[in-house]
RNA sequence: GGUCGCGUAGCCGAGUGGCUAGGCAAAGCUCUGCAAAAGCUUCUACAGCGGUUCGAAUCCGCUCGCGACCUCCA
């Protein structure tokens, strides 16, 4: 098999992937900030890197996948902000930070389960690693690259840039950063505008606070990822992933902090997924155009024409390369739904086919096509995880499978080996790598028996040419979301929406 | 303003300089009691203008349009 190449955002080139320790991969992905509900835009990195994780495992690597939960910071729940600041409220009337964080962490996990993402190996929380963060900040201060002002600690970016390539990841020039005219909170405390906070002093009304060498406060946004990634993956690790919008300042800051604390850059391959847009604009809280996962799955949103199944959303995301923007529309989602249904049904049909076992293919040209389409899937994945091309190849194979079922193509047209390859490719890609699942829930025995009865009654009616009855059964079932299909061999199958 | 990226058929979207990706939609045909599903066929596009080249969607330049980051952001 060809080698895996990954587009490294740091060098802006596709590079051959070689893990630090042969056979093992350390993968870190920036997780959610659990101060609010996850939306469609958030789904993209977690599905993208789920496939990265799955594919690395498919290649035989032992992956340690770390994805953090950002549960520390300046948190407020919408609509409750004002109340929280009133200290006179009774304890149970106020919002506990832990309560808020717990609620949205659970909701996030709920969404991830529906998307069929594999659990990370470790899901560390920022609040659980305050000590590690404080230690790392102290280390940076001792090395002379951070300074304390009024109980807050800032990283000295200007000094760092004199010795290290600050801005390389995000393609930024420090001089421009120093001239930024923006007025931000705590700006006057910084020596330079490009400096960023490692630790923030907590004002009296701030709900999250910890004791530190610099007084009561809370960690800066960037330090948690540096502290937790180095703890669980080492000072240097293989892959760090996240959304493109995190490149600056978040990931740039991570590099700076870790470089000072550990003496070398932390990450060997940086991967960034592109954004999901809606009407051409990035989906984001500040644009006021988000569709939350709960809304997406229920259809309960003014922009949604219908609910969308989590698998449809997953498939829709994987039909595009992860470094391209992906525009949301009802039309696109609906097209994905039909496409996924067709693809999955093709897979179900394939599972039921039995090859006669001939070693010689009767149709050499088709045999070769099928073999190539299957083998190309690995090549496409090796080319920076091109799931879009993989999906296209699977679709090339669907008519072959359906043709075999329908009799237009003889099963012995391809060899037994090729048929095995075809089956394995579908199994590996549909289930293990792309992580797809059937849209319909698995139905229990009872419904199956009821439907068998109805199918038998309808069959009798048809043999008596009582089409009124047979059509009534079929139409009523269709209304209930159950589609009957009369197969060529006289049998009847059904699909449930 | 700075940095970076994008503009592909009705829609969504791949695309390594030469070999019509794929999906959805649409049309026709086959199969079927009728449907549905499936199969076959049709629809040959690369923002515009120059340039490099035997040959460009793909490389270069300019123009137009759009977006991302520079602030919390997946």
Coordinates of C-alpha atoms (C1' of nucleotides) in Angstrom, one line a residue:
Chain A
X1 CA 0.0 0.0 0.0
X2 CA 1.1 3.6 -0.6
X3 CA 2.2 5.8 2.2
X4 CA -0.1 8.1 4.1
X5 CA 0.4 11.8 3.3
X6 CA -1.0 14.5 5.5
X7 CA -1.3 18.2 4.6
X8 CA 0.7 19.9 7.3
X9 CA -0.7 23.4 8.0
X10 CA 2.7 24.3 9.5
X11 CA 4.7 23.7 6.3
X12 CA 1.7 24.1 4.0
X13 CA 2.7 20.9 2.2
X14 CA 1.6 17.4 2.0
X15 CA 4.1 15.4 4.0
X16 CA 4.6 11.7 4.3
X17 CA 3.3 10.6 7.7
X18 CA 5.9 8.9 9.9
X19 CA 5.0 8.6 13.6
X20 CA 7.4 9.5 16.3
X21 CA 7.2 6.0 17.7
X22 CA 6.7 3.3 15.0
X23 CA 3.3 1.7 15.3
X24 CA 1.9 4.4 17.6
X25 CA 0.2 7.7 16.9
X26 CA -0.5 10.5 19.4
X27 CA -3.5 12.6 18.2
X28 CA -4.7 15.7 20.0
X29 CA -7.9 17.5 18.9
X30 CA -9.2 20.7 20.4
X31 CA -12.5 19.8 22.0
X32 CA -15.6 21.8 22.8
X33 CA -16.0 24.7 25.1
X34 CA -18.9 23.6 27.1
X35 CA -20.5 26.9 28.0
X36 CA -23.2 26.4 25.3
X37 CA -24.8 23.9 23.0
X38 CA -22.8 22.4 20.1
X39 CA -23.9 23.4 16.6
X40 CA -23.5 22.0 13.1
X41 CA -20.2 23.9 12.7
X42 CA -18.8 22.1 15.7
X43 CA -19.7 18.7 14.2
X44 CA -17.2 19.0 11.5
X45 CA -13.9 18.7 13.3
X46 CA -15.2 15.9 15.5
X47 CA -16.4 13.9 12.5
X48 CA -13.3 14.8 10.5
X49 CA -10.9 13.7 13.2
X50 CA -13.0 10.7 14.0
X51 CA -12.3 9.5 10.5
X52 CA -8.6 10.3 10.9
X53 CA -8.6 8.3 14.1
X54 CA -10.5 5.4 12.5
X55 CA -8.3 5.3 9.4
X56 CA -5.1 5.4 11.4
X57 CA -6.4 2.4 13.3
X58 CA -7.3 0.7 10.0
X59 CA -3.7 1.1 9.0
X60 CA -2.7 -0.8 12.1
X61 CA -1.6 2.1 14.3
X62 CA -2.3 2.1 18.0
X63 CA -3.8 5.6 18.4
X64 CA -4.0 7.5 21.6
X65 CA -6.7 10.1 20.8
X66 CA -6.9 13.0 23.3
X67 CA -9.7 15.5 23.0
X68 CA -10.2 18.0 25.7
X69 CA -13.2 19.6 27.3
X70 CA -12.8 23.3 27.9
X71 CA -14.8 23.8 31.0
X72 CA -12.8 26.7 32.5
X73 CA -12.8 30.3 31.6
X74 CA -15.1 33.2 31.6
X75 CA -18.4 31.4 31.5
X76 CA -21.9 32.6 31.5
X77 CA -25.0 31.0 30.3
X78 CA -27.1 33.1 27.9
X79 CA -29.9 34.9 29.7
X80 CA -28.5 34.1 33.1
X81 CA -25.5 36.4 33.0
X82 CA -27.1 39.2 34.9
X83 CA -28.5 37.0 37.6
X84 CA -25.2 35.3 38.3
X85 CA -23.6 38.6 39.2
X86 CA -26.1 39.3 41.8
X87 CA -24.6 37.9 44.9
X88 CA -27.8 38.2 46.9
X89 CA -29.5 35.3 45.0
X90 CA -29.9 32.2 47.0
X91 CA -27.5 29.4 46.2
X92 CA -29.9 27.2 44.4
X93 CA -31.2 30.0 42.3
X94 CA -27.8 30.9 41.0
X95 CA -26.1 29.0 38.3
X96 CA -23.3 26.8 39.5
X97 CA -20.4 26.8 37.0
X98 CA -20.2 23.0 37.4
X99 CA -23.9 22.7 36.7
X100 CA -23.6 24.6 33.4
X101 CA -20.5 22.7 32.3
X102 CA -22.1 19.4 33.2
X103 CA -25.2 20.1 31.2
X104 CA -23.4 21.0 28.0
X105 CA -20.8 18.2 28.4
X106 CA -23.6 15.7 28.5
X107 CA -25.3 17.3 25.5
X108 CA -22.1 17.2 23.6
X109 CA -21.6 13.5 24.3
X110 CA -25.1 12.8 23.3
X111 CA -24.4 14.5 19.9
X112 CA -21.1 12.6 19.4
X113 CA -22.8 9.3 20.1
X114 CA -25.5 10.0 17.5
X115 CA -22.8 10.9 15.0
X116 CA -21.2 7.5 15.8
X117 CA -17.8 9.0 16.7
X118 CA -15.5 6.8 18.6
X119 CA -14.7 7.9 22.1
X120 CA -11.3 9.6 22.6
X121 CA -8.8 7.5 24.6
X122 CA -8.7 10.4 27.1
X123 CA -11.0 13.3 27.4
X124 CA -9.3 15.6 29.9
X125 CA -11.0 18.7 31.3
X126 CA -9.3 22.0 31.8
X127 CA -10.6 22.3 35.4
X128 CA -9.1 18.9 36.2
X129 CA -5.7 20.2 35.1
X130 CA -5.3 23.6 36.8
X131 CA -2.3 22.4 38.7
X132 CA -0.5 21.3 35.5
X133 CA -1.3 24.6 33.9
X134 CA 0.0 26.6 36.9
X135 CA 3.2 24.6 36.9
X136 CA 3.7 25.2 33.2
X137 CA 3.1 29.0 33.6
X138 CA 5.6 29.1 36.5
X139 CA 8.1 27.3 34.3
X140 CA 7.6 29.9 31.5
X141 CA 8.0 32.8 34.0
X142 CA 11.2 31.2 35.3
X143 CA 12.6 31.0 31.8
X144 CA 11.9 34.7 31.4
X145 CA 9.2 34.6 28.8
X146 CA 6.2 35.6 30.9
X147 CA 5.5 38.4 33.4
X148 CA 3.0 39.0 36.1
X149 CA 0.9 42.2 36.3
X150 CA -1.9 42.7 38.9
X151 CA -2.4 39.0 39.5
X152 CA -2.5 38.2 35.8
X153 CA 0.4 36.5 33.8
X154 CA 1.1 37.3 30.2
X155 CA 3.3 35.6 27.7
X156 CA 6.0 37.9 26.2
X157 CA 5.4 37.4 22.5
X158 CA 7.9 40.1 21.4
X159 CA 10.8 38.4 23.3
X160 CA 9.7 35.0 22.0
X161 CA 9.7 36.2 18.4
X162 CA 13.3 37.4 18.7
X163 CA 14.4 33.8 19.1
X164 CA 11.7 31.7 17.5
X165 CA 9.5 31.8 14.4
X166 CA 6.4 33.2 15.9
X167 CA 3.5 33.4 13.4
X168 CA 4.8 30.7 11.1
X169 CA 1.7 28.5 11.6
X170 CA -0.8 31.2 10.8
X171 CA 1.3 33.2 8.4
X172 CA 1.5 36.3 10.5
X173 CA 4.0 39.0 10.9
X174 CA 4.6 40.1 14.5
X175 CA 5.0 43.7 13.6
X176 CA 1.5 43.8 12.3
X177 CA 0.3 42.2 15.5
X178 CA 2.1 44.8 17.6
X179 CA 0.2 47.6 15.7
X180 CA -3.2 46.2 16.3
X181 CA -5.4 49.0 17.4
X182 CA -8.1 46.9 19.0
X183 CA -9.1 47.7 22.5
X184 CA -9.4 44.5 24.6
X185 CA -9.9 43.8 28.2
X186 CA -6.6 43.9 30.1
X187 CA -4.8 45.4 27.1
X188 CA -3.2 48.1 29.2
X189 CA -1.5 45.6 31.4
X190 CA 0.4 44.0 28.6
X191 CA 3.8 45.1 27.5
X192 CA 2.9 44.5 23.9
X193 CA -0.5 44.1 22.3
X194 CA 0.5 40.7 20.9
X195 CA 1.1 39.3 24.3
X196 CA -1.5 36.8 25.5
X197 CA -2.8 35.8 28.9
X198 CA -1.5 32.6 30.6
X199 CA -3.4 33.4 33.8
X200 CA -6.1 35.9 34.5
X201 CA -6.9 37.6 37.8
X202 CA -10.5 36.9 38.7
X203 CA -12.6 39.9 39.5
X204 CA -14.8 39.4 42.6
X205 CA -17.9 38.6 40.6
X206 CA -16.2 36.0 38.5
X207 CA -17.8 32.6 39.1
X208 CA -14.8 30.4 38.3
X209 CA -11.7 30.9 40.3
X210 CA -8.7 29.0 41.6
X211 CA -5.9 29.9 44.0
X212 CA -2.6 30.4 42.3
X213 CA 0.8 31.9 43.1
X214 CA -0.5 35.1 41.6
X215 CA -3.8 35.2 43.6
X216 CA -7.2 34.0 42.7
X217 CA -7.9 33.6 39.1
X218 CA -8.4 31.3 36.1
X219 CA -6.2 29.9 33.4
X220 CA -5.8 31.6 30.0
X221 CA -7.5 30.0 27.1
X222 CA -4.4 28.6 25.3
X223 CA -2.5 27.0 28.2
X224 CA -4.8 24.1 28.8
X225 CA -4.1 22.4 25.5
X226 CA -0.4 22.7 26.0
X227 CA -0.5 21.4 29.5
X228 CA -2.8 18.5 28.7
X229 CA -1.3 17.4 25.4
X230 CA 2.2 17.2 26.9
X231 CA 0.9 15.3 29.9
X232 CA -0.8 12.6 27.9
X233 CA 1.0 12.5 24.6
X234 CA 4.4 13.8 25.5
X235 CA 6.3 17.1 24.9
X236 CA 6.4 16.2 21.2
X237 CA 3.6 14.3 19.6
X238 CA 2.4 13.4 16.1
X239 CA -0.9 15.1 15.1
X240 CA -2.7 18.1 16.4
X241 CA -6.1 18.9 14.9
X242 CA -8.7 21.6 15.1
X243 CA -10.7 24.1 13.2
X244 CA -9.0 26.6 10.9
X245 CA -10.3 29.4 13.0
X246 CA -8.1 28.1 15.9
X247 CA -4.9 28.5 13.9
X248 CA -4.5 32.0 15.3
X249 CA -4.2 32.8 18.0
X250 CA -4.9 29.6 19.8
X251 CA -2.5 27.1 18.1
X252 CA 0.2 29.8 17.5
X253 CA 0.1 30.4 21.2
X254 CA 0.3 26.7 22.0
X255 CA 3.5 26.4 19.9
X256 CA 5.0 29.4 21.7
X257 CA 4.2 28.2 25.2
X258 CA 5.3 24.7 24.6
X259 CA 8.5 25.7 22.9
X260 CA 9.6 27.8 25.9
X261 CA 8.4 25.3 28.5
X262 CA 9.8 22.2 26.8
X263 CA 12.6 23.6 24.6
X264 CA 11.1 22.4 21.3
X265 CA 8.0 22.7 19.2
X266 CA 5.2 20.4 20.3
X267 CA 3.5 19.1 17.2
X268 CA 4.9 17.3 14.1
X269 CA 1.8 17.5 11.9
X270 CA -0.8 20.3 12.3
X271 CA -4.2 19.5 10.7
X272 CA -7.0 22.1 10.3
X273 CA -10.5 21.5 9.0
X274 CA -12.3 24.2 7.1
X275 CA -15.5 25.8 8.2
X276 CA -19.2 25.0 7.5
X277 CA -20.8 28.1 6.0
X278 CA -24.5 29.0 5.7
X279 CA -25.4 31.3 2.9
X280 CA -21.7 31.7 2.3
X281 CA -20.9 32.9 5.8
X282 CA -19.2 31.0 8.5
X283 CA -21.5 29.4 11.0
X284 CA -20.7 31.0 14.3
X285 CA -22.2 32.5 17.4
X286 CA -21.1 36.0 16.5
X287 CA -22.8 35.8 13.1
X288 CA -26.0 34.7 14.8
X289 CA -26.5 32.0 12.2
X290 CA -25.9 28.7 14.1
X291 CA -28.1 25.6 13.8
X292 CA -27.7 23.7 17.0
X293 CA -27.4 19.9 16.9
X294 CA -30.7 19.5 18.8
X295 CA -32.4 21.7 16.2
X296 CA -30.8 19.9 13.3
X297 CA -31.9 16.5 14.5
X298 CA -35.4 17.7 15.4
X299 CA -36.0 20.1 12.4
X300 CA -37.0 22.7 14.9
X301 CA -35.4 25.8 13.4
X302 CA -36.8 28.4 11.0
X303 CA -34.1 27.6 8.4
X304 CA -34.8 23.8 8.4
X305 CA -37.3 22.3 6.1
X306 CA -37.1 18.9 7.9
X307 CA -35.2 17.1 10.6
X308 CA -31.9 15.6 9.5
X309 CA -30.6 12.3 10.7
X310 CA -27.2 12.4 12.3
X311 CA -25.9 9.9 9.8
X312 CA -27.0 12.2 7.0
X313 CA -25.1 15.0 8.5
X314 CA -22.0 12.8 8.9
X315 CA -22.2 11.6 5.4
X316 CA -22.8 15.2 4.1
X317 CA -19.6 16.3 5.9
X318 CA -17.6 13.3 4.5
X319 CA -18.7 13.9 0.9
X320 CA -16.5 17.0 0.9
X321 CA -12.7 17.2 1.6
X322 CA -12.1 18.4 5.1
X323 CA -10.0 21.4 3.9
X324 CA -12.8 22.8 1.7
X325 CA -15.6 25.0 3.0
X326 CA -18.9 23.3 3.1
X327 CA -22.0 25.2 2.6
X328 CA -25.2 24.3 4.4
X329 CA -28.5 24.1 2.6
X330 CA -31.6 22.0 2.9
X331 CA -31.1 21.0 -0.7
X332 CA -27.6 19.7 0.0
X333 CA -28.7 17.8 3.1
X334 CA -31.7 16.2 1.3
X335 CA -29.4 15.1 -1.6
X336 CA -27.1 13.6 1.0
X337 CA -30.0 11.8 2.6
X338 CA -31.0 10.1 -0.6
X339 CA -27.5 9.4 -1.6
X340 CA -26.7 7.7 1.7
X341 CA -29.9 5.7 1.5
X342 CA -28.9 4.4 -1.9
X343 CA -25.3 3.6 -0.8
X344 CA -26.4 1.9 2.4
X345 CA -29.0 -0.2 0.6
X346 CA -26.3 -1.2 -1.9
X347 CA -24.2 -2.4 1.0
X348 CA -27.1 -4.4 2.4
X349 CA -27.7 -6.0 -0.9
X350 CA -24.0 -6.9 -1.2
X351 CA -24.1 -8.6 2.2
X352 CA -26.8 -10.9 0.9
X353 CA -25.1 -11.9 -2.3
X354 CA -23.4 -15.3 -2.5
X355 CA -20.6 -15.7 -5.0
X356 CA -20.3 -19.0 -6.9
X357 CA -16.6 -19.3 -6.1
X358 CA -15.1 -19.3 -9.6
X359 CA -11.4 -18.2 -9.6
X360 CA -11.6 -16.9 -13.1
X361 CA -13.5 -13.8 -13.8
X362 CA -15.9 -14.1 -16.7
X363 CA -15.8 -10.4 -17.4
X364 CA -12.2 -9.4 -17.1
X365 CA -12.8 -5.7 -17.8
X366 CA -15.4 -5.5 -15.1
X367 CA -13.3 -7.5 -12.7
X368 CA -10.4 -5.1 -13.2
X369 CA -12.7 -2.0 -12.7
X370 CA -14.0 -3.4 -9.5
X371 CA -10.6 -4.2 -8.2
X372 CA -9.3 -0.8 -9.1
X373 CA -12.2 1.0 -7.5
X374 CA -11.7 -0.9 -4.3
X375 CA -7.9 -0.5 -4.2
X376 CA -8.2 3.2 -5.0
X377 CA -10.1 3.8 -1.7
X378 CA -6.9 3.3 0.3
X379 CA -5.0 5.5 -2.1
X380 CA -7.5 8.3 -1.7
X381 CA -7.4 8.1 2.0
X382 CA -3.6 8.1 1.9
X383 CA -3.8 11.3 0.0
X384 CA -4.7 13.5 2.9
X385 CA -7.9 11.7 3.9
X386 CA -9.8 12.3 0.7
X387 CA -13.1 10.9 1.9
X388 CA -15.0 12.6 -1.0
X389 CA -13.2 10.5 -3.6
X390 CA -13.7 7.3 -1.5
X391 CA -17.4 8.0 -1.5
X392 CA -17.4 8.5 -5.2
X393 CA -15.7 5.1 -5.7
X394 CA -18.2 3.4 -3.5
X395 CA -20.9 4.9 -5.7
X396 CA -19.2 3.5 -8.8
X397 CA -19.6 0.1 -7.2
X398 CA -23.3 0.4 -6.3
X399 CA -24.6 -0.3 -9.8
X400 CA -22.3 -3.3 -10.0
X401 CA -23.8 -4.7 -6.8
X402 CA -27.4 -3.9 -7.8
X403 CA -26.8 -5.3 -11.3
X404 CA -25.7 -8.6 -9.7
X405 CA -28.8 -8.7 -7.6
X406 CA -31.0 -7.8 -10.6
X407 CA -29.4 -10.3 -12.9
X408 CA -28.0 -7.8 -15.4
X409 CA -24.6 -8.8 -14.2
X410 CA -23.7 -12.4 -13.5
X411 CA -22.1 -13.1 -10.1
X412 CA -19.3 -15.0 -11.8
X413 CA -18.5 -12.0 -13.9
X414 CA -15.9 -11.2 -11.2
X415 CA -13.7 -13.7 -9.5
X416 CA -14.2 -15.0 -6.0
X417 CA -11.2 -13.0 -4.9
X418 CA -12.5 -9.8 -6.3
X419 CA -15.9 -10.4 -4.8
X420 CA -14.2 -10.9 -1.4
X421 CA -12.2 -7.6 -2.0
X422 CA -15.5 -5.9 -2.8
X423 CA -17.2 -7.1 0.3
X424 CA -14.2 -6.3 2.5
X425 CA -13.9 -2.8 1.0
X426 CA -17.5 -2.0 1.7
X427 CA -17.4 -3.4 5.2
X428 CA -14.1 -1.5 6.0
X429 CA -15.1 1.8 4.5
X430 CA -18.8 2.0 5.3
X431 CA -18.6 0.8 8.9
X432 CA -15.0 1.0 10.2
X433 CA -13.5 4.0 8.4
X434 CA -16.4 6.3 7.4
X435 CA -18.3 5.1 10.5
X436 CA -21.7 5.0 8.8
X437 CA -24.8 3.3 10.2
X438 CA -28.2 2.5 8.8
X439 CA -30.7 5.4 8.8
X440 CA -33.5 3.2 10.0
X441 CA -33.5 1.8 13.5
X442 CA -33.0 -1.9 13.8
X443 CA -36.6 -3.3 14.0
X444 CA -37.5 -6.0 16.4
X445 CA -39.0 -9.4 15.7
X446 CA -42.5 -8.3 16.4
X447 CA -42.8 -5.7 13.6
X448 CA -41.1 -8.1 11.2
X449 CA -43.7 -10.7 11.9
X450 CA -46.6 -8.3 11.5
X451 CA -45.1 -7.1 8.2
X452 CA -44.6 -10.7 7.0
X453 CA -48.3 -11.3 7.7
X454 CA -49.3 -8.2 5.7
X455 CA -47.0 -9.2 2.9
X456 CA -48.5 -12.7 2.8
X457 CA -52.1 -11.3 2.7
X458 CA -51.1 -8.9 -0.1
X459 CA -49.4 -11.7 -2.0
X460 CA -52.7 -13.7 -1.9
X461 CA -54.6 -10.7 -3.0
X462 CA -52.3 -10.3 -6.0
X463 CA -52.6 -13.9 -7.1
X464 CA -56.3 -13.4 -7.0
X465 CA -55.8 -10.2 -9.0
X466 CA -57.4 -8.3 -6.2
X467 CA -55.3 -5.3 -6.8
X468 CA -57.6 -3.0 -4.7
X469 CA -56.6 -4.9 -1.6
X470 CA -53.0 -5.3 -2.5
X471 CA -52.6 -1.6 -3.3
X472 CA -54.4 -0.6 -0.2
X473 CA -51.9 -2.5 1.9
X474 CA -49.0 -1.1 0.1
X475 CA -50.3 2.5 0.1
X476 CA -51.2 2.5 3.8
X477 CA -47.8 1.1 4.7
X478 CA -46.2 3.8 2.6
X479 CA -48.1 6.4 4.5
X480 CA -46.7 4.9 7.7
X481 CA -43.3 5.2 6.3
X482 CA -42.8 1.6 5.3
X483 CA -42.0 1.0 1.6
X484 CA -42.7 -2.4 0.1
X485 CA -40.6 -3.6 -2.9
X486 CA -41.6 -6.4 -5.2
X487 CA -38.4 -8.2 -6.0
X488 CA -37.7 -9.9 -9.3
X489 CA -37.7 -13.3 -7.7
X490 CA -41.2 -12.8 -6.4
X491 CA -40.2 -12.1 -2.8
X492 CA -41.1 -8.8 -1.1
X493 CA -38.8 -6.7 0.9
X494 CA -39.5 -3.6 2.9
X495 CA -37.6 -0.5 4.1
X496 CA -38.6 1.7 7.0
X497 CA -37.9 5.4 7.0
Chain B
rG1 C1' -5.8 47.9 5.8
rG2 C1' -2.6 43.2 6.5
rU3 C1' -2.3 37.7 5.6
rC4 C1' -4.5 33.6 3.3
rG5 C1' -8.0 31.0 0.5
rC6 C1' -12.0 30.3 -3.0
rG7 C1' -15.1 31.0 -7.7
rU8 C1' -16.4 23.8 -11.5
rA9 C1' -22.8 22.0 -15.3
rG10 C1' -30.1 23.3 -12.3
rC11 C1' -28.0 22.3 -7.0
rC12 C1' -23.9 20.0 -3.9
rG13 C1' -19.2 18.8 -4.7
rA14 C1' -13.9 15.7 -6.5
rG15 C1' -10.1 16.9 -9.5
rU16 C1' -2.1 14.8 -10.1
rG17 C1' -1.3 20.0 -17.5
rG18 C1' -3.3 15.5 -21.9
rC19 C1' -7.3 10.0 -20.3
rU20 C1' -15.7 13.1 -19.9
rA21 C1' -15.1 12.0 -10.7
rG22 C1' -19.3 11.2 -7.9
rG23 C1' -24.1 12.5 -5.7
rC24 C1' -29.0 15.0 -6.0
rA25 C1' -32.5 16.9 -9.6
rA26 C1' -34.4 16.4 -14.8
rA27 C1' -35.6 13.5 -19.4
rG28 C1' -36.2 8.8 -22.2
rC29 C1' -36.1 3.5 -22.2
rU30 C1' -36.2 -1.7 -19.7
rC31 C1' -38.5 -4.5 -15.8
rU32 C1' -43.5 -4.4 -13.3
rG33 C1' -50.9 -5.7 -12.9
rC34 C1' -49.7 -0.6 -11.4
rA35 C1' -46.0 1.5 -8.4
rA36 C1' -41.4 1.8 -5.8
rA37 C1' -36.6 0.1 -6.3
rA38 C1' -33.1 -1.3 -9.7
rG39 C1' -30.6 -1.3 -14.6
rC40 C1' -29.4 1.3 -19.2
rU41 C1' -29.1 6.1 -21.8
rU42 C1' -29.1 11.6 -22.2
rC43 C1' -27.6 16.5 -20.0
rU44 C1' -19.5 17.4 -21.4
rA45 C1' -19.0 22.6 -16.9
rC46 C1' -14.6 24.9 -15.1
rA47 C1' -15.8 33.7 -13.1
rG48 C1' -13.6 37.1 -17.0
rC49 C1' -9.3 38.7 -19.9
rG50 C1' -4.3 37.9 -21.2
rG51 C1' 0.2 34.8 -21.0
rU52 C1' 3.4 30.1 -20.7
rU53 C1' 2.8 25.2 -23.3
rC54 C1' 2.2 20.9 -28.8
rG55 C1' -1.8 20.9 -25.0
rA56 C1' -4.6 24.4 -19.0
rA57 C1' -10.2 23.6 -14.9
rU58 C1' -5.1 22.5 -13.4
rC59 C1' 0.9 26.9 -14.0
rC60 C1' 1.7 32.6 -14.3
rG61 C1' -0.3 37.8 -14.4
rC62 C1' -4.3 41.2 -14.2
rU63 C1' -9.6 42.2 -13.4
rC64 C1' -14.3 41.1 -11.1
rG65 C1' -17.0 38.5 -7.2
rC66 C1' -17.1 35.8 -2.4
rG67 C1' -15.1 34.2 2.1
rA68 C1' -11.7 33.2 6.4
rC69 C1' -8.2 34.9 10.0
rC70 C1' -6.2 39.4 12.3
rU71 C1' -11.4 39.6 18.8
rC72 C1' -14.4 34.6 21.6
rC73 C1' -14.8 31.1 17.7
rA74 C1' -14.7 24.2 15.3

